[in-house]
PDB file of C-alpha atoms in Angstrom:
ATOM      1  CA  GLN A   1     -89.299  47.107 -19.938  1.00 92.00           C
ATOM      2  CA  VAL A   2     -85.684  46.394 -19.070  1.00 97.00           C
ATOM      3  CA  ARG A   3     -83.657  44.989 -21.924  1.00 98.00           C
ATOM      4  CA  LEU A   4     -80.114  43.698 -22.087  1.00 98.00           C
ATOM      5  CA  ALA A   5     -77.964  43.663 -25.196  1.00 98.00           C
ATOM      6  CA  GLU A   6     -74.657  41.812 -25.407  1.00 98.00           C
ATOM      7  CA  SER A   7     -71.952  42.559 -27.927  1.00 98.00           C
ATOM      8  CA  GLY A   8     -68.354  41.668 -28.670  1.00 98.00           C
ATOM      9  CA  GLY A   9     -68.594  37.969 -29.410  1.00 98.00           C
ATOM     10  CA  GLN A  10     -66.467  36.720 -32.282  1.00 97.00           C
ATOM     11  CA  TRP A  11     -64.208  33.947 -33.545  1.00 97.00           C
ATOM     12  CA  VAL A  12     -60.721  34.145 -32.051  1.00 97.00           C
ATOM     13  CA  GLN A  13     -57.672  31.940 -31.597  1.00 98.00           C
ATOM     14  CA  ALA A  14     -56.952  30.109 -28.364  1.00 98.00           C
ATOM     15  CA  GLY A  15     -54.713  32.125 -26.077  1.00 98.00           C
ATOM     16  CA  GLN A  16     -56.098  35.445 -27.256  1.00 98.00           C
ATOM     17  CA  SER A  17     -58.294  37.926 -25.413  1.00 98.00           C
ATOM     18  CA  LEU A  18     -61.798  39.206 -25.964  1.00 98.00           C
ATOM     19  CA  LYS A  19     -63.993  41.727 -24.180  1.00 98.00           C
ATOM     20  CA  LEU A  20     -67.760  41.438 -24.093  1.00 98.00           C
ATOM     21  CA  ALA A  21     -70.151  44.237 -23.221  1.00 98.00           C
ATOM     22  CA  CYS A  22     -73.724  44.277 -21.956  1.00 98.00           C
ATOM     23  CA  VAL A  23     -75.839  47.407 -22.108  1.00 98.00           C
ATOM     24  CA  LEU A  24     -79.009  47.756 -20.047  1.00 98.00           C
ATOM     25  CA  THR A  25     -81.831  49.959 -21.272  1.00 98.00           C
ATOM     26  CA  GLY A  26     -85.299  50.676 -19.933  1.00 97.00           C
ATOM     27  CA  GLY A  27     -84.204  50.867 -16.315  1.00 96.00           C
ATOM     28  CA  THR A  28     -81.701  52.274 -13.871  1.00 96.00           C
ATOM     29  CA  PHE A  29     -78.498  50.282 -14.234  1.00 97.00           C
ATOM     30  CA  SER A  30     -77.409  50.687 -10.620  1.00 96.00           C
ATOM     31  CA  ASP A  31     -80.653  49.025  -9.514  1.00 96.00           C
ATOM     32  CA  TYR A  32     -79.289  45.686 -10.721  1.00 96.00           C
ATOM     33  CA  HIS A  33     -76.667  43.127  -9.890  1.00 96.00           C
ATOM     34  CA  MET A  34     -75.154  41.914 -13.156  1.00 97.00           C
ATOM     35  CA  ALA A  35     -73.810  38.575 -14.286  1.00 98.00           C
ATOM     36  CA  TRP A  36     -72.520  36.580 -17.212  1.00 98.00           C
ATOM     37  CA  PHE A  37     -73.560  33.014 -17.967  1.00 98.00           C
ATOM     38  CA  ARG A  38     -72.635  30.838 -20.920  1.00 98.00           C
ATOM     39  CA  ARG A  39     -73.882  27.775 -22.756  1.00 98.00           C
ATOM     40  CA  ALA A  40     -71.292  25.603 -24.446  1.00 97.00           C
ATOM     41  CA  PRO A  41     -72.332  23.395 -27.380  1.00 93.00           C
ATOM     42  CA  GLY A  42     -74.248  20.386 -26.109  1.00 94.00           C
ATOM     43  CA  LYS A  43     -74.155  21.578 -22.495  1.00 96.00           C
ATOM     44  CA  GLU A  44     -76.414  23.393 -20.064  1.00 96.00           C
ATOM     45  CA  ARG A  45     -76.105  27.049 -19.183  1.00 96.00           C
ATOM     46  CA  GLU A  46     -73.442  27.696 -16.560  1.00 97.00           C
ATOM     47  CA  PHE A  47     -72.426  30.589 -14.372  1.00 97.00           C
ATOM     48  CA  VAL A  48     -69.380  32.612 -15.378  1.00 98.00           C
ATOM     49  CA  ALA A  49     -69.116  35.742 -13.227  1.00 98.00           C
ATOM     50  CA  ALA A  50     -71.207  38.288 -11.339  1.00 97.00           C
ATOM     51  CA  ILE A  51     -70.836  41.759  -9.879  1.00 96.00           C
ATOM     52  CA  ASN A  52     -73.071  43.495  -7.379  1.00 94.00           C
ATOM     53  CA  TRP A  53     -74.878  46.747  -8.071  1.00 94.00           C
ATOM     54  CA  ARG A  54     -72.162  49.062  -6.763  1.00 91.00           C
ATOM     55  CA  GLY A  55     -69.271  47.030  -8.112  1.00 93.00           C
ATOM     56  CA  ASP A  56     -67.537  46.307  -4.821  1.00 91.00           C
ATOM     57  CA  THR A  57     -68.220  42.562  -4.804  1.00 91.00           C
ATOM     58  CA  THR A  58     -67.513  40.030  -7.535  1.00 93.00           C
ATOM     59  CA  THR A  59     -67.593  36.269  -7.820  1.00 94.00           C
ATOM     60  CA  ASP A  60     -66.642  33.962 -10.646  1.00 95.00           C
ATOM     61  CA  ALA A  61     -66.598  30.332 -11.645  1.00 96.00           C
ATOM     62  CA  ASP A  62     -63.557  28.200 -10.894  1.00 96.00           C
ATOM     63  CA  SER A  63     -63.209  27.432 -14.606  1.00 96.00           C
ATOM     64  CA  VAL A  64     -62.518  31.087 -15.433  1.00 97.00           C
ATOM     65  CA  ALA A  65     -60.819  32.291 -12.247  1.00 96.00           C
ATOM     66  CA  GLY A  66     -57.649  34.203 -13.007  1.00 96.00           C
ATOM     67  CA  ARG A  67     -58.566  34.545 -16.688  1.00 98.00           C
ATOM     68  CA  PHE A  68     -61.910  36.378 -16.793  1.00 98.00           C
ATOM     69  CA  THR A  69     -62.781  39.627 -15.055  1.00 98.00           C
ATOM     70  CA  ILE A  70     -66.248  41.107 -14.739  1.00 98.00           C
ATOM     71  CA  SER A  71     -66.618  44.848 -14.297  1.00 98.00           C
ATOM     72  CA  ARG A  72     -69.210  47.558 -14.664  1.00 97.00           C
ATOM     73  CA  VAL A  73     -69.369  51.240 -15.439  1.00 96.00           C
ATOM     74  CA  ASN A  74     -72.635  52.478 -14.046  1.00 93.00           C
ATOM     75  CA  ALA A  75     -72.375  55.823 -15.826  1.00 94.00           C
ATOM     76  CA  GLU A  76     -72.375  53.882 -19.114  1.00 96.00           C
ATOM     77  CA  ASN A  77     -75.121  51.416 -18.117  1.00 97.00           C
ATOM     78  CA  THR A  78     -72.678  48.716 -19.126  1.00 98.00           C
ATOM     79  CA  ALA A  79     -71.245  45.530 -17.681  1.00 98.00           C
ATOM     80  CA  TYR A  80     -68.129  44.004 -19.197  1.00 98.00           C
ATOM     81  CA  LEU A  81     -66.459  40.625 -19.279  1.00 98.00           C
ATOM     82  CA  GLN A  82     -62.754  40.720 -20.040  1.00 98.00           C
ATOM     83  CA  MET A  83     -61.656  37.273 -21.187  1.00 98.00           C
ATOM     84  CA  ASN A  84     -57.964  36.438 -21.355  1.00 98.00           C
ATOM     85  CA  ALA A  85     -56.047  33.274 -22.206  1.00 98.00           C
ATOM     86  CA  LEU A  86     -59.074  31.882 -23.989  1.00 98.00           C
ATOM     87  CA  LYS A  87     -59.409  28.135 -24.384  1.00 97.00           C
ATOM     88  CA  SER A  88     -61.430  25.985 -26.755  1.00 97.00           C
ATOM     89  CA  GLU A  89     -63.716  25.047 -23.871  1.00 96.00           C
ATOM     90  CA  ASP A  90     -64.678  28.713 -23.491  1.00 98.00           C
ATOM     91  CA  THR A  91     -66.608  28.428 -26.750  1.00 98.00           C
ATOM     92  CA  GLY A  92     -70.308  29.077 -26.391  1.00 98.00           C
ATOM     93  CA  VAL A  93     -73.077  31.625 -26.283  1.00 98.00           C
ATOM     94  CA  TYR A  94     -72.524  34.187 -23.542  1.00 98.00           C
ATOM     95  CA  TYR A  95     -75.558  35.690 -21.857  1.00 98.00           C
ATOM     96  CA  CYS A  96     -75.846  38.812 -19.766  1.00 98.00           C
ATOM     97  CA  ALA A  97     -78.257  38.757 -16.827  1.00 98.00           C
ATOM     98  CA  ALA A  98     -79.636  41.357 -14.424  1.00 98.00           C
ATOM     99  CA  ASP A  99     -80.988  40.819 -10.903  1.00 96.00           C
ATOM    100  CA  ILE A 100     -82.970  43.668  -9.402  1.00 96.00           C
ATOM    101  CA  VAL A 101     -81.572  44.789  -6.046  1.00 93.00           C
ATOM    102  CA  MET A 102     -84.026  44.234  -3.206  1.00 90.00           C
ATOM    103  CA  ALA A 103     -81.634  44.811  -0.302  1.00 87.00           C
ATOM    104  CA  PRO A 104     -78.885  47.280  -1.261  1.00 85.00           C
ATOM    105  CA  ASN A 105     -76.900  46.801   1.934  1.00 85.00           C
ATOM    106  CA  ALA A 106     -77.190  43.031   2.181  1.00 82.00           C
ATOM    107  CA  ARG A 107     -74.078  40.867   2.321  1.00 79.00           C
ATOM    108  CA  TYR A 108     -74.931  38.070  -0.086  1.00 79.00           C
ATOM    109  CA  GLN A 109     -73.063  34.796  -0.203  1.00 77.00           C
ATOM    110  CA  GLY A 110     -71.360  34.012  -3.491  1.00 78.00           C
ATOM    111  CA  SER A 111     -73.774  31.175  -4.132  1.00 87.00           C
ATOM    112  CA  TYR A 112     -76.590  33.690  -4.503  1.00 90.00           C
ATOM    113  CA  PHE A 113     -75.067  35.184  -7.644  1.00 93.00           C
ATOM    114  CA  ARG A 114     -74.307  31.768  -9.147  1.00 94.00           C
ATOM    115  CA  ASN A 115     -77.989  30.835  -9.186  1.00 94.00           C
ATOM    116  CA  ALA A 116     -79.539  31.617 -12.570  1.00 96.00           C
ATOM    117  CA  ALA A 117     -83.015  31.592 -11.024  1.00 95.00           C
ATOM    118  CA  MET A 118     -82.222  34.815  -9.167  1.00 94.00           C
ATOM    119  CA  TYR A 119     -81.915  36.875 -12.337  1.00 97.00           C
ATOM    120  CA  ASP A 120     -84.876  38.814 -13.647  1.00 97.00           C
ATOM    121  CA  PHE A 121     -83.717  39.789 -17.133  1.00 98.00           C
ATOM    122  CA  TRP A 122     -81.577  38.153 -19.784  1.00 98.00           C
ATOM    123  CA  GLY A 123     -79.960  39.234 -23.010  1.00 98.00           C
ATOM    124  CA  GLN A 124     -80.191  37.360 -26.283  1.00 98.00           C
ATOM    125  CA  GLY A 125     -76.610  36.137 -26.103  1.00 98.00           C
ATOM    126  CA  THR A 126     -73.449  36.717 -28.094  1.00 98.00           C
ATOM    127  CA  GLN A 127     -71.521  33.894 -29.729  1.00 98.00           C
ATOM    128  CA  VAL A 128     -67.904  33.295 -28.774  1.00 98.00           C
ATOM    129  CA  ILE A 129     -65.929  30.747 -30.765  1.00 98.00           C
ATOM    130  CA  ILE A 130     -62.389  29.829 -29.786  1.00 98.00           C
ATOM    131  CA  SER A 131     -60.384  27.910 -32.358  1.00 95.00           C
ATOM    132  CA  SER A 132     -57.321  25.888 -31.463  1.00 89.00           C
TER     133      SER A 132
END
C-alpha cells in the first residue's frame, strides 16, 4: 500500500523560511502527481501547491504565490515545499497528497490539481506554527 510521510513542520517566526518534505513508500514515485494542502485552525482544508509526475508543470494557490515553491526529486521519492516569508496565516497542518497518473501525456488544467477529490493517498500531516 502506498504511504506518504511528511516531515519538517515546526514553530518558526514570521518572515522566516521552512522546508517540508514528503516521502512516498510502497509505490513508484513517478507514477504520481504530488500536492500539498493545508488546514488552518478553524478552517477547511485548502490547496497549496501541486506538481505533475515529471516535474515540468506546477500550480499553486494565490495566497502562497511568490513565497512557496513545490518541487520533487523522483530519485529520492520525495516532494518538497519550500516556504519563504512565512506569515501567521500560514499556520496549520500541512498534508501531502498523491494522485496516480492515468494519462502521462495529458495536458491538465490547473484546476484539476487544486481539487482534493482527485488525490488517492494522503499523509498524516505535519504541523507548522508561525508566531508573530
